[in-house]
Coordinates of C-alpha atoms and ligand atoms in Angstrom, one line a residue:
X1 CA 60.5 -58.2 -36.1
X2 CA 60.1 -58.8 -39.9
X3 CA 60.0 -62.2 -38.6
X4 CA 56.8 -62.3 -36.3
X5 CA 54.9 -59.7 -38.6
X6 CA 54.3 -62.9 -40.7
X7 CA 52.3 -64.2 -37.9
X8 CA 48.5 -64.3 -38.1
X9 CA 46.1 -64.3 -35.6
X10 CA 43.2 -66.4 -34.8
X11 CA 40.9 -63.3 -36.0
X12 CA 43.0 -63.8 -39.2
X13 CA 44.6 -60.4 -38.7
X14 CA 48.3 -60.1 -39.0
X15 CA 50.5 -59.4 -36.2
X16 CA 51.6 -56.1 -37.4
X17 CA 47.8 -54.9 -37.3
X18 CA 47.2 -53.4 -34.0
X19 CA 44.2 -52.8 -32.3
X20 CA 44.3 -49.5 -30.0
X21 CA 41.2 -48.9 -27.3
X22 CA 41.3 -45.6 -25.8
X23 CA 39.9 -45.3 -22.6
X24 CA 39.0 -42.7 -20.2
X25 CA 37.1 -39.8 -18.2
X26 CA 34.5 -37.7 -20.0
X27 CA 35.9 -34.8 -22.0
X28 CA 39.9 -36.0 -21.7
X29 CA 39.9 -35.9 -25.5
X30 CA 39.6 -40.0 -26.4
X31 CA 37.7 -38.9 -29.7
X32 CA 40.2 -36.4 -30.9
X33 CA 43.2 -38.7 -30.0
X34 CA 41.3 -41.1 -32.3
X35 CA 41.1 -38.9 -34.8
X36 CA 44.9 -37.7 -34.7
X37 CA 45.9 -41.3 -34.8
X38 CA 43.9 -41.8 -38.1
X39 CA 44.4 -38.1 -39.6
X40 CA 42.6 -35.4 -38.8
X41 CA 41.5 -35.3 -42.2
X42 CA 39.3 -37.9 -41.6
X43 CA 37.8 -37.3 -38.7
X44 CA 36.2 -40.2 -37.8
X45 CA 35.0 -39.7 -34.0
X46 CA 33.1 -36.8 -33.4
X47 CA 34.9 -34.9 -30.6
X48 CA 33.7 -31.4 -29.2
X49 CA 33.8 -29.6 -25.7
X50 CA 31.0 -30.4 -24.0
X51 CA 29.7 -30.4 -20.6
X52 CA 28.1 -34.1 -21.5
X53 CA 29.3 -36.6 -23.2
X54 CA 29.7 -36.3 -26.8
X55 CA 30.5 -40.1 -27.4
X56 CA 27.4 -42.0 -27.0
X57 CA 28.4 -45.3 -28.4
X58 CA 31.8 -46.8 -29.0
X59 CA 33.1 -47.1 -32.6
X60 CA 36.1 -47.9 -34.7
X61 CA 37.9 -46.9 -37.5
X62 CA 40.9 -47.8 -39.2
X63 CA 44.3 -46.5 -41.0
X64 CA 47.5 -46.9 -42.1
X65 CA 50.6 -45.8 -40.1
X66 CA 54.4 -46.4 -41.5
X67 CA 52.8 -49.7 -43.1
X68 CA 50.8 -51.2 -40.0
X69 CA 47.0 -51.4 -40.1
X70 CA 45.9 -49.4 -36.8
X71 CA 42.4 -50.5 -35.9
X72 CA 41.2 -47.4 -33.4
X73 CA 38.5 -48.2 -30.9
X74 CA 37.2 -45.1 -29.2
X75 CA 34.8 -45.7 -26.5
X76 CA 32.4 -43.9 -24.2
X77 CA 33.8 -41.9 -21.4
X78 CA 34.0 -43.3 -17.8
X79 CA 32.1 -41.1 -15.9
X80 CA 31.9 -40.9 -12.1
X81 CA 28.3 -41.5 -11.6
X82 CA 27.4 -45.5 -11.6
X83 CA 24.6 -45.2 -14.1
X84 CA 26.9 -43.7 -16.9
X85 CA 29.8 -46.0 -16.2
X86 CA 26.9 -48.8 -16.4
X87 CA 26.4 -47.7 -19.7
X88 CA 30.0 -47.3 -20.9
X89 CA 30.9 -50.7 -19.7
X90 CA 28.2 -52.0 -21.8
X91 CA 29.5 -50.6 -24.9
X92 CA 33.2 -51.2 -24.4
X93 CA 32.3 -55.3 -23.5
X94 CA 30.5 -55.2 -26.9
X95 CA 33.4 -53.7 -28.2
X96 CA 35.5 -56.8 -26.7
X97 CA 33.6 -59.1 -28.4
X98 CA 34.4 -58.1 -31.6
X99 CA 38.0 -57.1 -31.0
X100 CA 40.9 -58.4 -29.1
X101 CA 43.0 -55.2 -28.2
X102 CA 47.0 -55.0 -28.1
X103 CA 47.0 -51.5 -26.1
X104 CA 45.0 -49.8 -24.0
X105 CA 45.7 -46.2 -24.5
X106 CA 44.6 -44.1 -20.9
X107 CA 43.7 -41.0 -22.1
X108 CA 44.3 -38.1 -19.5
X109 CA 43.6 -34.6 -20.0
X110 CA 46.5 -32.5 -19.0
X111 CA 46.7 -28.7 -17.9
X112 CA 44.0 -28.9 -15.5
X113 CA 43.8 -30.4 -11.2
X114 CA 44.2 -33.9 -11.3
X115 CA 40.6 -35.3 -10.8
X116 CA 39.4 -38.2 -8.3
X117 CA 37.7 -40.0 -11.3
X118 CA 41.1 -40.0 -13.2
X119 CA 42.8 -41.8 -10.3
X120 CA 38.8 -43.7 -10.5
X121 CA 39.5 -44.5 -14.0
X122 CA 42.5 -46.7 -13.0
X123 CA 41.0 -48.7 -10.2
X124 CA 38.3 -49.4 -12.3
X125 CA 40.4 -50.9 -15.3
X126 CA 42.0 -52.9 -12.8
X127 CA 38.9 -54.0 -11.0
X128 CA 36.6 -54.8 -14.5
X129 CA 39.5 -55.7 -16.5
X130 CA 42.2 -57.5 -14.1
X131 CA 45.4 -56.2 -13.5
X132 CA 46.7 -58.4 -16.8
X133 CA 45.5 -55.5 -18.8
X134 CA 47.3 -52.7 -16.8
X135 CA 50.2 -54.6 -18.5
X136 CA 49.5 -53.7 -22.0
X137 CA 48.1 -50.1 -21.0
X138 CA 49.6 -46.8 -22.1
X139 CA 48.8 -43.3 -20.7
X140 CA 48.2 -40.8 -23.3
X141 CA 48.0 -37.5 -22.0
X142 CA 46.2 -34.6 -24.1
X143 CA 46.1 -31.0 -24.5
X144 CA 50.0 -30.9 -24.7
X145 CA 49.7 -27.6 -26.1
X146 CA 49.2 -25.9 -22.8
X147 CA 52.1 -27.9 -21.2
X148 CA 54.8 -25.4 -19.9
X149 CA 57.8 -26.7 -19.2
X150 CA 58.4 -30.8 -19.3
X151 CA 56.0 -33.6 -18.6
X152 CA 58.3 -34.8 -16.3
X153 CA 58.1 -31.9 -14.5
X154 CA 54.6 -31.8 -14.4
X155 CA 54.3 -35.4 -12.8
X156 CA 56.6 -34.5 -10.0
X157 CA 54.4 -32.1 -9.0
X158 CA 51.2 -34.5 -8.7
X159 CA 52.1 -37.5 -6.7
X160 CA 49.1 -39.5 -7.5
X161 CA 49.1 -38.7 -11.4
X162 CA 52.7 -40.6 -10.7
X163 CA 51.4 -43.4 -9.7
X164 CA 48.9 -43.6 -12.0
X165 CA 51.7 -43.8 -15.1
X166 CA 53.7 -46.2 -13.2
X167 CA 50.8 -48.6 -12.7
X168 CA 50.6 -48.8 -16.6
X169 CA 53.7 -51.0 -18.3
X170 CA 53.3 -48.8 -20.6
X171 CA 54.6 -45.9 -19.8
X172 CA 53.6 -41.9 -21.6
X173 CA 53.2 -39.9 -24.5
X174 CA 51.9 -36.5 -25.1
X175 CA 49.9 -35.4 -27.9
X176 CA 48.6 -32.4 -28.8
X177 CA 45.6 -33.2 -30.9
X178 CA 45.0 -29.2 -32.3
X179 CA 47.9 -29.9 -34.5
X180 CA 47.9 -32.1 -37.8
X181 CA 51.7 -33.4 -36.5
X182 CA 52.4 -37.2 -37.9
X183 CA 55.3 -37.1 -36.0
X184 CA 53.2 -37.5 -32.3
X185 CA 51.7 -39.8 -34.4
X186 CA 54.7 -42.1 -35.6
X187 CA 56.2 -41.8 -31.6
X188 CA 53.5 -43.2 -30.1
X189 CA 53.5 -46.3 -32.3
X190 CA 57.1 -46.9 -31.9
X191 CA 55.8 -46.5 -27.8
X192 CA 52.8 -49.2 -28.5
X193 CA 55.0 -51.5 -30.6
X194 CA 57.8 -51.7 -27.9
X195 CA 55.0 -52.7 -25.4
X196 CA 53.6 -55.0 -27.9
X197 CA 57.1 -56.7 -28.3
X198 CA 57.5 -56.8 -24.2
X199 CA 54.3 -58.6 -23.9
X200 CA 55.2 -61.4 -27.0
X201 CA 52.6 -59.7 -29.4
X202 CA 49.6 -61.6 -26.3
X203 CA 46.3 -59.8 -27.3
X204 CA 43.8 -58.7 -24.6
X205 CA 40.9 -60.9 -25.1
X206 CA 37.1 -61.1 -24.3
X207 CA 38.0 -64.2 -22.3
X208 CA 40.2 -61.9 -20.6
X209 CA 37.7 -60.0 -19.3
X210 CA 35.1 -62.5 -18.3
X211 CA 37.7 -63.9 -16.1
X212 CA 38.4 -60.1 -14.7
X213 CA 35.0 -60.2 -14.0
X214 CA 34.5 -64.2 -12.3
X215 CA 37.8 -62.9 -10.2
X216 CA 36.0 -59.2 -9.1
X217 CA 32.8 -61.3 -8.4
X218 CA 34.3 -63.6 -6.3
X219 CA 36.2 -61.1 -4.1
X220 CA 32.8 -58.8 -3.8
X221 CA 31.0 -62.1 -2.2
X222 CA 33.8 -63.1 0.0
X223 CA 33.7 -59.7 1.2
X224 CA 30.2 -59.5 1.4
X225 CA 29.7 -63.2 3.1
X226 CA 32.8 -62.2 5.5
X227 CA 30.2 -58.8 6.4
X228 CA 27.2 -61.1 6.7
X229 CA 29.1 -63.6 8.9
X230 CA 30.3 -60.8 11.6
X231 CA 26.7 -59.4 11.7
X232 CA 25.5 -63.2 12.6
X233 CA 28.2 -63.2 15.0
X234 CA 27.3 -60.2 16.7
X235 CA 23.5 -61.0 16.7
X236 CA 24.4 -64.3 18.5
X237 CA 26.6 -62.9 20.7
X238 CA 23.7 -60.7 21.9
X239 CA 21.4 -64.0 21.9
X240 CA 23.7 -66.0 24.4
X241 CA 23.7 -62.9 26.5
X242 CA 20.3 -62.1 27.0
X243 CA 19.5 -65.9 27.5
X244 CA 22.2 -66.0 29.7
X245 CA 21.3 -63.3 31.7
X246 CA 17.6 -64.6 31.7
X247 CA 18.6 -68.3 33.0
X248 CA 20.8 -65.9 35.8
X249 CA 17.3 -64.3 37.0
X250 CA 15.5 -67.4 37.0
X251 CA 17.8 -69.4 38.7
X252 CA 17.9 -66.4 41.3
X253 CA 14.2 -67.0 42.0
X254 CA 14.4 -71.0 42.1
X255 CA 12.6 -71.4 39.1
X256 CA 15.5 -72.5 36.5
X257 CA 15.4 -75.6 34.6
X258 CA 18.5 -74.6 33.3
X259 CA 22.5 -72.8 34.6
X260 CA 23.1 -69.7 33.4
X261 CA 26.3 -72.1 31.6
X262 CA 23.9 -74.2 29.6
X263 CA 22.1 -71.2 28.4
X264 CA 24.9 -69.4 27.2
X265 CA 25.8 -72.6 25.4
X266 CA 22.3 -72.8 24.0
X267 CA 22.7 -68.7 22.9
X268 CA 26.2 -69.8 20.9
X269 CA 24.7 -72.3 19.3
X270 CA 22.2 -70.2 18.3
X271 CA 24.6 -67.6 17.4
X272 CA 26.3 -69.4 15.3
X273 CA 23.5 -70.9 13.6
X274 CA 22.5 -66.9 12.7
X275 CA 26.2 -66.7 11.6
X276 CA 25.8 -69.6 8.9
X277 CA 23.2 -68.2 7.9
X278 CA 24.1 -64.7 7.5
X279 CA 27.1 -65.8 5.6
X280 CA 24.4 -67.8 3.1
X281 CA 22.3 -65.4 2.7
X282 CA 25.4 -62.8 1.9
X283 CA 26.9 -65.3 -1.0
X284 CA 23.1 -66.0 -1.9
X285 CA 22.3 -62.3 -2.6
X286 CA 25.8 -60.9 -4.1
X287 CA 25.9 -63.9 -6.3
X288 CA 22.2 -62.9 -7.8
X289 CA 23.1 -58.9 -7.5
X290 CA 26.7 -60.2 -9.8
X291 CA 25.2 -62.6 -12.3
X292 CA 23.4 -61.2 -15.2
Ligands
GTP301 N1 43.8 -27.5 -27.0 C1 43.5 -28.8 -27.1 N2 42.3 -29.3 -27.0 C2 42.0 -30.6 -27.1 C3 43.1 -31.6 -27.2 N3 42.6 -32.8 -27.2 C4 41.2 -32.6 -27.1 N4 40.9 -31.3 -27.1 C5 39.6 -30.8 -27.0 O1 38.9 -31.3 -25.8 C6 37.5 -31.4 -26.0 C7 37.1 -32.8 -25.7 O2 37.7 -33.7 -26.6 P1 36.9 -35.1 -27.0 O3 37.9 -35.8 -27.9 O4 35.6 -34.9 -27.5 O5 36.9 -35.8 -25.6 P2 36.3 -37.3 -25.3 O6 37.2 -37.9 -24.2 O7 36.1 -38.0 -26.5 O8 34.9 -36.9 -24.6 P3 33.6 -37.8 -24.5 O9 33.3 -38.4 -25.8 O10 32.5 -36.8 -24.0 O11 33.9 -38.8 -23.4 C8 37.3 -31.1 -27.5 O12 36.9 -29.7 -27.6 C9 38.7 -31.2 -28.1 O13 38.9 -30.4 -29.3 C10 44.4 -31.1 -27.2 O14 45.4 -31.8 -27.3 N5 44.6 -29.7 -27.2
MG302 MG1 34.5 -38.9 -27.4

């Protein structure tokens, strides 16, 4: 250990700085964590019950734990509705460009139902930010003050808040951010630094993330050309019928040029032609919805 805290990054920062994002729903107490992690005498992040967001933009602050620099990021909450998760995914790629991060902490609020847009929240940091940085994620659960009984416990009891902590490498911890305990404090770093050490001190990057992002592109406009390309299909199936049973007619009254045979092999064509096209059409306008 004493060995790689030498090291330096690129950034210039030594390995034994880390860089901790916290991420999460509206309200599940990412601000207060913060603020716990740096001591609540500080205060950095402004964090308050709200029925809004109280985090507007992201931010970061810094300390000193047990003789590591911790570099906090605390971000805007990932809210269900597409226009605020717009926004927050704005902020937190700006927030990527300036730092690399060695864990993500998940921050979950405990003591109340388990919501869709927690289980949301997981998706979409796999989705945005490839699974790669599920490996270096940590669920932090809040509100541990009105935890009766064990966490353990409480997980059994919800089997898709289960999953959710064995997605992240990770793992859990539980703080209980109403109480100036360093303790919480120094158990969660031993937590982050054992999951640093498992993933060989690798740093999630802004590269990182683009990539995440080419990969999530790529699989929205193979699924939207494969869409486009059944439509076609079924619109030229349709074609080669309706010729097909026109020639049929015609030939009935003498008047066909052509067997019903030809023109269901003229309506194929045709169909497939619509197909192609479809399929160009779908790439053509995901690609343009994708790229900004
Ligand atoms: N009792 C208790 N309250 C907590 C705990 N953690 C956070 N809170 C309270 O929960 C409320 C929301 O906390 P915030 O830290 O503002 O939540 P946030 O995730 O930053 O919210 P946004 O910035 O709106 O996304 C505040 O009133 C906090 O004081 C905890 O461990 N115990
Ligand atoms: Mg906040």
């Amino acid at each position: 250990m004493e060995g790689i805290y030498t090291k330096t990054f690129a950034s210039g920062q030594s390995v034994s700085d880390v860089n901790i994002m916290l991420l999460g729903s509206t309200g599940s107490g990412k601000s207060a964590s913060g603020n716990t992690i740096l001591s609540r005498a500080r205060n950095p992040f402004e964090d308050d019950l709200s029925p809004e967001a109280v985090t507007t933009i992201c931010q970061s602050a810094q300390t000193e734990v047990d003789g590591q620099t911790i570099n906090v990021i605390d971000t805007v909450g990932l809210s269900d509705t597409s226009v605020k998760i717009t926004h927050a995914q704005t902020q937190i790629e700006k927030m990527l460009t300036l730092h690399s991060v060695d864990v993500f902490l998940l921050v979950i609020k405990l003591g109340e139902t388990f919501t869709k847009n927690d289980s949301k929240v997981v998706k979409w940091i796999r989705d945005n930010f490839g699974s790669k940085a599920l490996k270096c994620t940590l669920v932090l659960f809040t509100h541990g003050d009105q935890l009766h009984g064990t966490v353990e416990r409480y997980l059994n009891k919800c089997e898709t808040l289960r999953s959710v902590v064995d997605q992240c490498s990770g793992g859990f911890h539980v703080f209980n951010n109403k109480k100036e305990d360093r303790f919480q404090v120094s158990e969660l770093l031993k937590y982050i630094n054992k999951l640093r050490m498992q993933n060989r001190y690798w740093r999630y990057t802004v590269q990182d993330y683009m990539n995440a992002q080419d990969e999530l592109l790529h699989r929205k406009c193979v699924i939207g050309a494969a869409v486009a390309g059944a439509g076609g299909g079924v619109i030229g199936g349709i074609v080669a019928a309706v010729v097909a049973a026109a020639a049929a007619i015609a030939a009935k009254m003498g008047a066909a040029a052509l067997t019903a045979g030809q023109a269901a092999i003229i309506g194929a064509a045709g169909g497939a032609v619509l197909a192609a096209a479809a399929v160009g059409a779908g790439v053509y306008l995901l690609s343009r919805k994708y790229t900004h």
